[in-house]
Amino acid sequence: MGDEQQCRTACKAARAAGAILQEWAHKFTVREKGPANLVTEADFAAQNVIVEMIRSEFPDHGFLAEEGLDEAPERPYRWIIDPLDGTSNYVHRFPYYGVSIGLEYRHQIVLGVIFDPNRDELFVAERGRGARLNDQPIRPSHVTSLCQAFVVASLPSAISSDHPSVRRLLQVLPHAQSLQRTGSAALNLAYVACGRMDAFWSSSLKPWDVAAGSLIVTEAGGNITRMSGAPFDPMLPDLLASNGSALHQELQDLLTADLA
């Protein structure tokens, strides 16, 4: 079973999960009592279809997924799955959420798939083979300066005004052309890869949020490190992704400046 089959299976699973999310989205509104319970059901339903489709093709692989699945982590291949990245957006019917599926081989991400069911956009990267959007090659932007850049920050859901993540955002805000918080790390990384955003950072993400997107960024030609510039590790909640230009260092300097 080669890389082609792994990629094909991941793409089919991402599309199937996206269809489930869209089906469930029509079953509730944010004004209903207890929408969180329905979202949890949608989350589990999407995750289950991904795991079932992958397991049927690769029964000896391990899994790490957002909804409480950590199976056979010692196996060489491990799938890292977020069936619904952008839960708050999903609840509010804000169409910026997606499915993220990464494949790790001996602790290195070798395949990344992100599917946006609202725009029918499938982002795919295979290690050493570049990155694609709906089968077309993608590249990051050419912006080199923060004053011309569209950048995005990820913040924890419930934080105080003096939280370090807020202070980092305020440190960057005066220097950027545009600074946003969008609510889906997976799509943010995909958008950096295809040039719609110039950079994205976070200190609060989980492996399933970033596994697929980190490979898509680097295979497209972008750069991903920790905010200090140290090598990126998807198991650590510390990420700075950019188009790979001098913008990366400019942001790195601001994000690691004294925040006292």
PDB file of N, CA and C in Angstrom, residues 57-155:
ATOM      1  N   GLU A  57      -8.708   0.512   5.065  1.00  0.00           N
ATOM      2  CA  GLU A  57      -7.604   0.405   4.112  1.00  0.00           C
ATOM      3  C   GLU A  57      -6.271   0.118   4.796  1.00  0.00           C
ATOM      4  N   PHE A  58      -6.121   0.632   6.010  1.00  0.00           N
ATOM      5  CA  PHE A  58      -4.830   0.522   6.712  1.00  0.00           C
ATOM      6  C   PHE A  58      -5.069   0.068   8.153  1.00  0.00           C
ATOM      7  N   PRO A  59      -5.434  -1.191   8.349  1.00  0.00           N
ATOM      8  CA  PRO A  59      -5.809  -1.673   9.682  1.00  0.00           C
ATOM      9  C   PRO A  59      -4.674  -1.679  10.693  1.00  0.00           C
ATOM     10  N   ASP A  60      -3.424  -1.592  10.226  1.00  0.00           N
ATOM     11  CA  ASP A  60      -2.284  -1.635  11.148  1.00  0.00           C
ATOM     12  C   ASP A  60      -1.783  -0.244  11.521  1.00  0.00           C
ATOM     13  N   HIS A  61      -2.498   0.826  11.134  1.00  0.00           N
ATOM     14  CA  HIS A  61      -2.072   2.189  11.451  1.00  0.00           C
ATOM     15  C   HIS A  61      -2.657   2.642  12.790  1.00  0.00           C
ATOM     16  N   GLY A  62      -1.977   3.594  13.431  1.00  0.00           N
ATOM     17  CA  GLY A  62      -2.472   4.205  14.652  1.00  0.00           C
ATOM     18  C   GLY A  62      -3.258   5.471  14.370  1.00  0.00           C
ATOM     19  N   PHE A  63      -3.909   6.006  15.415  1.00  0.00           N
ATOM     20  CA  PHE A  63      -4.734   7.198  15.279  1.00  0.00           C
ATOM     21  C   PHE A  63      -4.568   8.119  16.482  1.00  0.00           C
ATOM     22  N   LEU A  64      -4.583   9.416  16.204  1.00  0.00           N
ATOM     23  CA  LEU A  64      -4.702  10.444  17.235  1.00  0.00           C
ATOM     24  C   LEU A  64      -5.726  11.433  16.708  1.00  0.00           C
ATOM     25  N   ALA A  65      -6.834  11.590  17.428  1.00  0.00           N
ATOM     26  CA  ALA A  65      -7.913  12.456  16.940  1.00  0.00           C
ATOM     27  C   ALA A  65      -8.480  13.280  18.073  1.00  0.00           C
ATOM     28  N   GLU A  66      -9.087  14.399  17.699  1.00  0.00           N
ATOM     29  CA  GLU A  66      -9.556  15.363  18.696  1.00  0.00           C
ATOM     30  C   GLU A  66     -10.571  14.753  19.649  1.00  0.00           C
ATOM     31  N   GLU A  67     -11.506  13.985  19.140  1.00  0.00           N
ATOM     32  CA  GLU A  67     -12.582  13.479  19.978  1.00  0.00           C
ATOM     33  C   GLU A  67     -12.196  12.187  20.698  1.00  0.00           C
ATOM     34  N   GLY A  68     -11.160  12.294  21.530  1.00  0.00           N
ATOM     35  CA  GLY A  68     -10.841  11.237  22.469  1.00  0.00           C
ATOM     36  C   GLY A  68     -10.263   9.958  21.900  1.00  0.00           C
ATOM     37  N   LEU A  69      -9.591  10.037  20.768  1.00  0.00           N
ATOM     38  CA  LEU A  69      -9.022   8.832  20.171  1.00  0.00           C
ATOM     39  C   LEU A  69      -7.497   8.916  20.156  1.00  0.00           C
ATOM     40  N   ASP A  70      -6.858   8.004  20.859  1.00  0.00           N
ATOM     41  CA  ASP A  70      -5.400   7.885  20.861  1.00  0.00           C
ATOM     42  C   ASP A  70      -5.095   6.400  20.838  1.00  0.00           C
ATOM     43  N   GLU A  71      -4.938   5.869  19.635  1.00  0.00           N
ATOM     44  CA  GLU A  71      -4.854   4.419  19.434  1.00  0.00           C
ATOM     45  C   GLU A  71      -3.523   4.030  18.798  1.00  0.00           C
ATOM     46  N   ALA A  72      -2.843   3.097  19.405  1.00  0.00           N
ATOM     47  CA  ALA A  72      -1.603   2.528  18.879  1.00  0.00           C
ATOM     48  C   ALA A  72      -0.570   3.591  18.491  1.00  0.00           C
ATOM     49  N   PRO A  73      -0.201   4.487  19.428  1.00  0.00           N
ATOM     50  CA  PRO A  73       0.763   5.545  19.090  1.00  0.00           C
ATOM     51  C   PRO A  73       2.155   5.031  18.762  1.00  0.00           C
ATOM     52  N   GLU A  74       2.440   3.777  19.135  1.00  0.00           N
ATOM     53  CA  GLU A  74       3.775   3.229  18.891  1.00  0.00           C
ATOM     54  C   GLU A  74       3.960   2.730  17.466  1.00  0.00           C
ATOM     55  N   ARG A  75       2.904   2.658  16.676  1.00  0.00           N
ATOM     56  CA  ARG A  75       3.025   2.133  15.317  1.00  0.00           C
ATOM     57  C   ARG A  75       3.692   3.166  14.398  1.00  0.00           C
ATOM     58  N   PRO A  76       4.401   2.720  13.360  1.00  0.00           N
ATOM     59  CA  PRO A  76       5.131   3.661  12.490  1.00  0.00           C
ATOM     60  C   PRO A  76       4.235   4.709  11.848  1.00  0.00           C
ATOM     61  N   TYR A  77       3.056   4.287  11.390  1.00  0.00           N
ATOM     62  CA  TYR A  77       2.116   5.229  10.777  1.00  0.00           C
ATOM     63  C   TYR A  77       1.044   5.621  11.789  1.00  0.00           C
ATOM     64  N   ARG A  78       0.785   6.926  11.882  1.00  0.00           N
ATOM     65  CA  ARG A  78      -0.282   7.408  12.753  1.00  0.00           C
ATOM     66  C   ARG A  78      -1.027   8.542  12.058  1.00  0.00           C
ATOM     67  N   TRP A  79      -2.345   8.431  12.008  1.00  0.00           N
ATOM     68  CA  TRP A  79      -3.199   9.462  11.422  1.00  0.00           C
ATOM     69  C   TRP A  79      -3.608  10.451  12.519  1.00  0.00           C
ATOM     70  N   ILE A  80      -3.453  11.743  12.241  1.00  0.00           N
ATOM     71  CA  ILE A  80      -3.763  12.804  13.209  1.00  0.00           C
ATOM     72  C   ILE A  80      -4.929  13.615  12.634  1.00  0.00           C
ATOM     73  N   ILE A  81      -6.070  13.557  13.309  1.00  0.00           N
ATOM     74  CA  ILE A  81      -7.338  13.953  12.695  1.00  0.00           C
ATOM     75  C   ILE A  81      -8.070  15.000  13.521  1.00  0.00           C
ATOM     76  N   ASP A  82      -8.541  16.033  12.848  1.00  0.00           N
ATOM     77  CA  ASP A  82      -9.506  16.972  13.427  1.00  0.00           C
ATOM     78  C   ASP A  82     -10.733  16.958  12.519  1.00  0.00           C
ATOM     79  N   PRO A  83     -11.821  16.335  12.949  1.00  0.00           N
ATOM     80  CA  PRO A  83     -12.990  16.218  12.077  1.00  0.00           C
ATOM     81  C   PRO A  83     -13.735  17.527  11.874  1.00  0.00           C
ATOM     82  N   LEU A  84     -13.538  18.476  12.804  1.00  0.00           N
ATOM     83  CA  LEU A  84     -14.194  19.779  12.688  1.00  0.00           C
ATOM     84  C   LEU A  84     -13.287  20.834  13.297  1.00  0.00           C
ATOM     85  N   ASP A  85     -12.527  21.498  12.471  1.00  0.00           N
ATOM     86  CA  ASP A  85     -11.656  22.569  12.938  1.00  0.00           C
ATOM     87  C   ASP A  85     -12.370  23.891  12.682  1.00  0.00           C
ATOM     88  N   GLY A  86     -12.713  24.588  13.759  1.00  0.00           N
ATOM     89  CA  GLY A  86     -13.505  25.814  13.658  1.00  0.00           C
ATOM     90  C   GLY A  86     -14.891  25.620  14.242  1.00  0.00           C
ATOM     91  N   THR A  87     -14.939  24.995  15.421  1.00  0.00           N
ATOM     92  CA  THR A  87     -16.233  24.627  16.015  1.00  0.00           C
ATOM     93  C   THR A  87     -17.123  25.835  16.270  1.00  0.00           C
ATOM     94  N   SER A  88     -16.571  26.898  16.836  1.00  0.00           N
ATOM     95  CA  SER A  88     -17.386  28.081  17.132  1.00  0.00           C
ATOM     96  C   SER A  88     -17.971  28.674  15.856  1.00  0.00           C
ATOM     97  N   ASN A  89     -17.174  28.722  14.796  1.00  0.00           N
ATOM     98  CA  ASN A  89     -17.687  29.199  13.514  1.00  0.00           C
ATOM     99  C   ASN A  89     -18.832  28.311  13.037  1.00  0.00           C
ATOM    100  N   TYR A  90     -18.650  27.028  13.176  1.00  0.00           N
ATOM    101  CA  TYR A  90     -19.669  26.057  12.752  1.00  0.00           C
ATOM    102  C   TYR A  90     -20.979  26.271  13.501  1.00  0.00           C
ATOM    103  N   VAL A  91     -20.896  26.450  14.803  1.00  0.00           N
ATOM    104  CA  VAL A  91     -22.094  26.669  15.625  1.00  0.00           C
ATOM    105  C   VAL A  91     -22.862  27.893  15.158  1.00  0.00           C
ATOM    106  N   HIS A  92     -22.122  28.932  14.794  1.00  0.00           N
ATOM    107  CA  HIS A  92     -22.753  30.198  14.396  1.00  0.00           C
ATOM    108  C   HIS A  92     -23.037  30.270  12.895  1.00  0.00           C
ATOM    109  N   ARG A  93     -22.827  29.165  12.200  1.00  0.00           N
ATOM    110  CA  ARG A  93     -23.068  29.095  10.764  1.00  0.00           C
ATOM    111  C   ARG A  93     -22.200  30.100  10.010  1.00  0.00           C
ATOM    112  N   PHE A  94     -21.029  30.375  10.557  1.00  0.00           N
ATOM    113  CA  PHE A  94     -20.045  31.213   9.882  1.00  0.00           C
ATOM    114  C   PHE A  94     -19.200  30.281   9.027  1.00  0.00           C
ATOM    115  N   PRO A  95     -19.205  30.415   7.711  1.00  0.00           N
ATOM    116  CA  PRO A  95     -18.659  29.367   6.838  1.00  0.00           C
ATOM    117  C   PRO A  95     -17.131  29.369   6.721  1.00  0.00           C
ATOM    118  N   TYR A  96     -16.481  29.180   7.861  1.00  0.00           N
ATOM    119  CA  TYR A  96     -15.021  29.091   7.876  1.00  0.00           C
ATOM    120  C   TYR A  96     -14.636  27.995   8.860  1.00  0.00           C
ATOM    121  N   TYR A  97     -14.726  26.775   8.398  1.00  0.00           N
ATOM    122  CA  TYR A  97     -14.362  25.605   9.191  1.00  0.00           C
ATOM    123  C   TYR A  97     -14.026  24.485   8.216  1.00  0.00           C
ATOM    124  N   GLY A  98     -13.382  23.444   8.716  1.00  0.00           N
ATOM    125  CA  GLY A  98     -12.987  22.391   7.792  1.00  0.00           C
ATOM    126  C   GLY A  98     -12.581  21.112   8.488  1.00  0.00           C
ATOM    127  N   VAL A  99     -12.193  20.149   7.679  1.00  0.00           N
ATOM    128  CA  VAL A  99     -11.737  18.838   8.124  1.00  0.00           C
ATOM    129  C   VAL A  99     -10.226  18.763   7.894  1.00  0.00           C
ATOM    130  N   SER A 100      -9.499  18.275   8.882  1.00  0.00           N
ATOM    131  CA  SER A 100      -8.040  18.195   8.772  1.00  0.00           C
ATOM    132  C   SER A 100      -7.573  16.765   9.046  1.00  0.00           C
ATOM    133  N   ILE A 101      -6.794  16.210   8.110  1.00  0.00           N
ATOM    134  CA  ILE A 101      -6.272  14.851   8.256  1.00  0.00           C
ATOM    135  C   ILE A 101      -4.784  14.854   7.914  1.00  0.00           C
ATOM    136  N   GLY A 102      -3.957  14.510   8.884  1.00  0.00           N
ATOM    137  CA  GLY A 102      -2.518  14.396   8.659  1.00  0.00           C
ATOM    138  C   GLY A 102      -2.075  12.962   8.877  1.00  0.00           C
ATOM    139  N   LEU A 103      -1.033  12.572   8.192  1.00  0.00           N
ATOM    140  CA  LEU A 103      -0.448  11.243   8.387  1.00  0.00           C
ATOM    141  C   LEU A 103       1.009  11.398   8.781  1.00  0.00           C
ATOM    142  N   GLU A 104       1.349  10.768   9.880  1.00  0.00           N
ATOM    143  CA  GLU A 104       2.700  10.813  10.428  1.00  0.00           C
ATOM    144  C   GLU A 104       3.366   9.449  10.227  1.00  0.00           C
ATOM    145  N   TYR A 105       4.619   9.463   9.767  1.00  0.00           N
ATOM    146  CA  TYR A 105       5.403   8.236   9.646  1.00  0.00           C
ATOM    147  C   TYR A 105       6.685   8.404  10.456  1.00  0.00           C
ATOM    148  N   ARG A 106       6.812   7.617  11.467  1.00  0.00           N
ATOM    149  CA  ARG A 106       7.965   7.692  12.372  1.00  0.00           C
ATOM    150  C   ARG A 106       8.216   9.136  12.825  1.00  0.00           C
ATOM    151  N   HIS A 107       7.145   9.772  13.294  1.00  0.00           N
ATOM    152  CA  HIS A 107       7.170  11.113  13.892  1.00  0.00           C
ATOM    153  C   HIS A 107       7.437  12.231  12.884  1.00  0.00           C
ATOM    154  N   GLN A 108       7.259  11.959  11.610  1.00  0.00           N
ATOM    155  CA  GLN A 108       7.376  13.000  10.588  1.00  0.00           C
ATOM    156  C   GLN A 108       6.086  13.032   9.774  1.00  0.00           C
ATOM    157  N   ILE A 109       5.517  14.226   9.612  1.00  0.00           N
ATOM    158  CA  ILE A 109       4.289  14.351   8.829  1.00  0.00           C
ATOM    159  C   ILE A 109       4.618  14.133   7.351  1.00  0.00           C
ATOM    160  N   VAL A 110       3.927  13.177   6.734  1.00  0.00           N
ATOM    161  CA  VAL A 110       4.216  12.843   5.335  1.00  0.00           C
ATOM    162  C   VAL A 110       3.041  13.136   4.403  1.00  0.00           C
ATOM    163  N   LEU A 111       1.872  13.400   4.967  1.00  0.00           N
ATOM    164  CA  LEU A 111       0.687  13.667   4.157  1.00  0.00           C
ATOM    165  C   LEU A 111      -0.224  14.614   4.913  1.00  0.00           C
ATOM    166  N   GLY A 112      -0.769  15.609   4.217  1.00  0.00           N
ATOM    167  CA  GLY A 112      -1.717  16.525   4.825  1.00  0.00           C
ATOM    168  C   GLY A 112      -2.875  16.797   3.894  1.00  0.00           C
ATOM    169  N   VAL A 113      -4.090  16.703   4.423  1.00  0.00           N
ATOM    170  CA  VAL A 113      -5.305  16.972   3.648  1.00  0.00           C
ATOM    171  C   VAL A 113      -6.221  17.857   4.485  1.00  0.00           C
ATOM    172  N   ILE A 114      -6.661  18.955   3.911  1.00  0.00           N
ATOM    173  CA  ILE A 114      -7.633  19.843   4.560  1.00  0.00           C
ATOM    174  C   ILE A 114      -8.767  20.080   3.574  1.00  0.00           C
ATOM    175  N   PHE A 115      -9.997  19.876   4.027  1.00  0.00           N
ATOM    176  CA  PHE A 115     -11.153  20.065   3.158  1.00  0.00           C
ATOM    177  C   PHE A 115     -12.077  21.131   3.734  1.00  0.00           C
ATOM    178  N   ASP A 116     -12.410  22.112   2.912  1.00  0.00           N
ATOM    179  CA  ASP A 116     -13.379  23.154   3.250  1.00  0.00           C
ATOM    180  C   ASP A 116     -14.683  22.817   2.545  1.00  0.00           C
ATOM    181  N   PRO A 117     -15.692  22.320   3.277  1.00  0.00           N
ATOM    182  CA  PRO A 117     -16.926  21.889   2.628  1.00  0.00           C
ATOM    183  C   PRO A 117     -17.791  23.036   2.129  1.00  0.00           C
ATOM    184  N   ASN A 118     -17.547  24.236   2.627  1.00  0.00           N
ATOM    185  CA  ASN A 118     -18.341  25.379   2.175  1.00  0.00           C
ATOM    186  C   ASN A 118     -17.906  25.876   0.800  1.00  0.00           C
ATOM    187  N   ARG A 119     -16.623  25.804   0.522  1.00  0.00           N
ATOM    188  CA  ARG A 119     -16.094  26.262  -0.762  1.00  0.00           C
ATOM    189  C   ARG A 119     -15.696  25.103  -1.684  1.00  0.00           C
ATOM    190  N   ASP A 120     -15.912  23.888  -1.209  1.00  0.00           N
ATOM    191  CA  ASP A 120     -15.522  22.688  -1.946  1.00  0.00           C
ATOM    192  C   ASP A 120     -14.058  22.782  -2.364  1.00  0.00           C
ATOM    193  N   GLU A 121     -13.203  23.113  -1.391  1.00  0.00           N
ATOM    194  CA  GLU A 121     -11.773  23.246  -1.645  1.00  0.00           C
ATOM    195  C   GLU A 121     -11.014  22.171  -0.882  1.00  0.00           C
ATOM    196  N   LEU A 122     -10.207  21.420  -1.608  1.00  0.00           N
ATOM    197  CA  LEU A 122      -9.417  20.346  -1.031  1.00  0.00           C
ATOM    198  C   LEU A 122      -7.935  20.684  -1.173  1.00  0.00           C
ATOM    199  N   PHE A 123      -7.283  20.923  -0.042  1.00  0.00           N
ATOM    200  CA  PHE A 123      -5.852  21.213   0.005  1.00  0.00           C
ATOM    201  C   PHE A 123      -5.119  19.915   0.329  1.00  0.00           C
ATOM    202  N   VAL A 124      -4.096  19.598  -0.446  1.00  0.00           N
ATOM    203  CA  VAL A 124      -3.368  18.338  -0.277  1.00  0.00           C
ATOM    204  C   VAL A 124      -1.867  18.593  -0.394  1.00  0.00           C
ATOM    205  N   ALA A 125      -1.105  17.950   0.483  1.00  0.00           N
ATOM    206  CA  ALA A 125       0.351  17.967   0.367  1.00  0.00           C
ATOM    207  C   ALA A 125       0.898  16.592   0.688  1.00  0.00           C
ATOM    208  N   GLU A 126       1.854  16.144  -0.118  1.00  0.00           N
ATOM    209  CA  GLU A 126       2.599  14.924   0.146  1.00  0.00           C
ATOM    210  C   GLU A 126       4.068  15.324   0.249  1.00  0.00           C
ATOM    211  N   ARG A 127       4.746  14.804   1.268  1.00  0.00           N
ATOM    212  CA  ARG A 127       6.134  15.213   1.506  1.00  0.00           C
ATOM    213  C   ARG A 127       6.983  14.985   0.257  1.00  0.00           C
ATOM    214  N   GLY A 128       7.655  16.062  -0.175  1.00  0.00           N
ATOM    215  CA  GLY A 128       8.526  16.010  -1.333  1.00  0.00           C
ATOM    216  C   GLY A 128       7.818  16.145  -2.668  1.00  0.00           C
ATOM    217  N   ARG A 129       6.497  16.349  -2.634  1.00  0.00           N
ATOM    218  CA  ARG A 129       5.739  16.409  -3.886  1.00  0.00           C
ATOM    219  C   ARG A 129       4.955  17.707  -4.058  1.00  0.00           C
ATOM    220  N   GLY A 130       5.164  18.688  -3.179  1.00  0.00           N
ATOM    221  CA  GLY A 130       4.479  19.961  -3.309  1.00  0.00           C
ATOM    222  C   GLY A 130       3.079  19.930  -2.734  1.00  0.00           C
ATOM    223  N   ALA A 131       2.393  21.055  -2.871  1.00  0.00           N
ATOM    224  CA  ALA A 131       1.041  21.214  -2.327  1.00  0.00           C
ATOM    225  C   ALA A 131       0.088  21.645  -3.430  1.00  0.00           C
ATOM    226  N   ARG A 132      -1.182  21.230  -3.285  1.00  0.00           N
ATOM    227  CA  ARG A 132      -2.172  21.484  -4.316  1.00  0.00           C
ATOM    228  C   ARG A 132      -3.489  21.928  -3.700  1.00  0.00           C
ATOM    229  N   LEU A 133      -4.218  22.709  -4.448  1.00  0.00           N
ATOM    230  CA  LEU A 133      -5.598  23.056  -4.128  1.00  0.00           C
ATOM    231  C   LEU A 133      -6.457  22.613  -5.298  1.00  0.00           C
ATOM    232  N   ASN A 134      -7.359  21.663  -5.037  1.00  0.00           N
ATOM    233  CA  ASN A 134      -8.182  21.076  -6.093  1.00  0.00           C
ATOM    234  C   ASN A 134      -7.328  20.688  -7.300  1.00  0.00           C
ATOM    235  N   ASP A 135      -6.221  20.013  -6.993  1.00  0.00           N
ATOM    236  CA  ASP A 135      -5.298  19.439  -7.985  1.00  0.00           C
ATOM    237  C   ASP A 135      -4.452  20.470  -8.735  1.00  0.00           C
ATOM    238  N   GLN A 136      -4.499  21.740  -8.319  1.00  0.00           N
ATOM    239  CA  GLN A 136      -3.657  22.766  -8.929  1.00  0.00           C
ATOM    240  C   GLN A 136      -2.559  23.178  -7.950  1.00  0.00           C
ATOM    241  N   PRO A 137      -1.308  23.289  -8.410  1.00  0.00           N
ATOM    242  CA  PRO A 137      -0.220  23.662  -7.506  1.00  0.00           C
ATOM    243  C   PRO A 137      -0.465  25.022  -6.846  1.00  0.00           C
ATOM    244  N   ILE A 138      -0.057  25.158  -5.608  1.00  0.00           N
ATOM    245  CA  ILE A 138      -0.209  26.424  -4.885  1.00  0.00           C
ATOM    246  C   ILE A 138       1.142  26.898  -4.368  1.00  0.00           C
ATOM    247  N   ARG A 139       1.248  28.219  -4.195  1.00  0.00           N
ATOM    248  CA  ARG A 139       2.435  28.860  -3.653  1.00  0.00           C
ATOM    249  C   ARG A 139       1.999  29.975  -2.704  1.00  0.00           C
ATOM    250  N   PRO A 140       2.826  30.330  -1.715  1.00  0.00           N
ATOM    251  CA  PRO A 140       2.495  31.445  -0.826  1.00  0.00           C
ATOM    252  C   PRO A 140       2.628  32.791  -1.538  1.00  0.00           C
ATOM    253  N   SER A 141       2.284  33.834  -0.810  1.00  0.00           N
ATOM    254  CA  SER A 141       2.384  35.192  -1.344  1.00  0.00           C
ATOM    255  C   SER A 141       3.838  35.639  -1.430  1.00  0.00           C
ATOM    256  N   HIS A 142       4.049  36.818  -2.020  1.00  0.00           N
ATOM    257  CA  HIS A 142       5.395  37.382  -2.142  1.00  0.00           C
ATOM    258  C   HIS A 142       5.588  38.609  -1.244  1.00  0.00           C
ATOM    259  N   VAL A 143       4.648  38.858  -0.341  1.00  0.00           N
ATOM    260  CA  VAL A 143       4.755  40.010   0.550  1.00  0.00           C
ATOM    261  C   VAL A 143       5.981  39.849   1.449  1.00  0.00           C
ATOM    262  N   THR A 144       6.756  40.904   1.577  1.00  0.00           N
ATOM    263  CA  THR A 144       7.995  40.816   2.356  1.00  0.00           C
ATOM    264  C   THR A 144       7.993  41.667   3.624  1.00  0.00           C
ATOM    265  N   SER A 145       7.024  42.562   3.758  1.00  0.00           N
ATOM    266  CA  SER A 145       7.010  43.480   4.895  1.00  0.00           C
ATOM    267  C   SER A 145       5.665  43.415   5.618  1.00  0.00           C
ATOM    268  N   LEU A 146       5.708  43.496   6.936  1.00  0.00           N
ATOM    269  CA  LEU A 146       4.500  43.425   7.746  1.00  0.00           C
ATOM    270  C   LEU A 146       3.531  44.558   7.433  1.00  0.00           C
ATOM    271  N   CYS A 147       4.050  45.701   7.041  1.00  0.00           N
ATOM    272  CA  CYS A 147       3.168  46.838   6.758  1.00  0.00           C
ATOM    273  C   CYS A 147       2.297  46.600   5.518  1.00  0.00           C
ATOM    274  N   GLN A 148       2.629  45.577   4.746  1.00  0.00           N
ATOM    275  CA  GLN A 148       1.838  45.226   3.571  1.00  0.00           C
ATOM    276  C   GLN A 148       1.104  43.896   3.753  1.00  0.00           C
ATOM    277  N   ALA A 149       1.187  43.334   4.943  1.00  0.00           N
ATOM    278  CA  ALA A 149       0.770  41.947   5.139  1.00  0.00           C
ATOM    279  C   ALA A 149      -0.607  41.801   5.774  1.00  0.00           C
ATOM    280  N   PHE A 150      -1.270  40.727   5.375  1.00  0.00           N
ATOM    281  CA  PHE A 150      -2.519  40.260   5.983  1.00  0.00           C
ATOM    282  C   PHE A 150      -2.140  39.094   6.888  1.00  0.00           C
ATOM    283  N   VAL A 151      -2.204  39.285   8.195  1.00  0.00           N
ATOM    284  CA  VAL A 151      -1.751  38.265   9.137  1.00  0.00           C
ATOM    285  C   VAL A 151      -2.889  37.872  10.070  1.00  0.00           C
ATOM    286  N   VAL A 152      -2.769  36.681  10.631  1.00  0.00           N
ATOM    287  CA  VAL A 152      -3.844  36.116  11.446  1.00  0.00           C
ATOM    288  C   VAL A 152      -3.267  35.542  12.729  1.00  0.00           C
ATOM    289  N   ALA A 153      -3.970  35.786  13.834  1.00  0.00           N
ATOM    290  CA  ALA A 153      -3.575  35.240  15.132  1.00  0.00           C
ATOM    291  C   ALA A 153      -4.638  34.267  15.612  1.00  0.00           C
ATOM    292  N   SER A 154      -4.207  33.250  16.348  1.00  0.00           N
ATOM    293  CA  SER A 154      -5.127  32.337  17.010  1.00  0.00           C
ATOM    294  C   SER A 154      -5.031  32.588  18.505  1.00  0.00           C
ATOM    295  N   LEU A 155      -6.185  32.799  19.140  1.00  0.00           N
ATOM    296  CA  LEU A 155      -6.210  33.064  20.573  1.00  0.00           C
ATOM    297  C   LEU A 155      -7.020  31.984  21.284  1.00  0.00           C
TER     298      LEU A 155
END
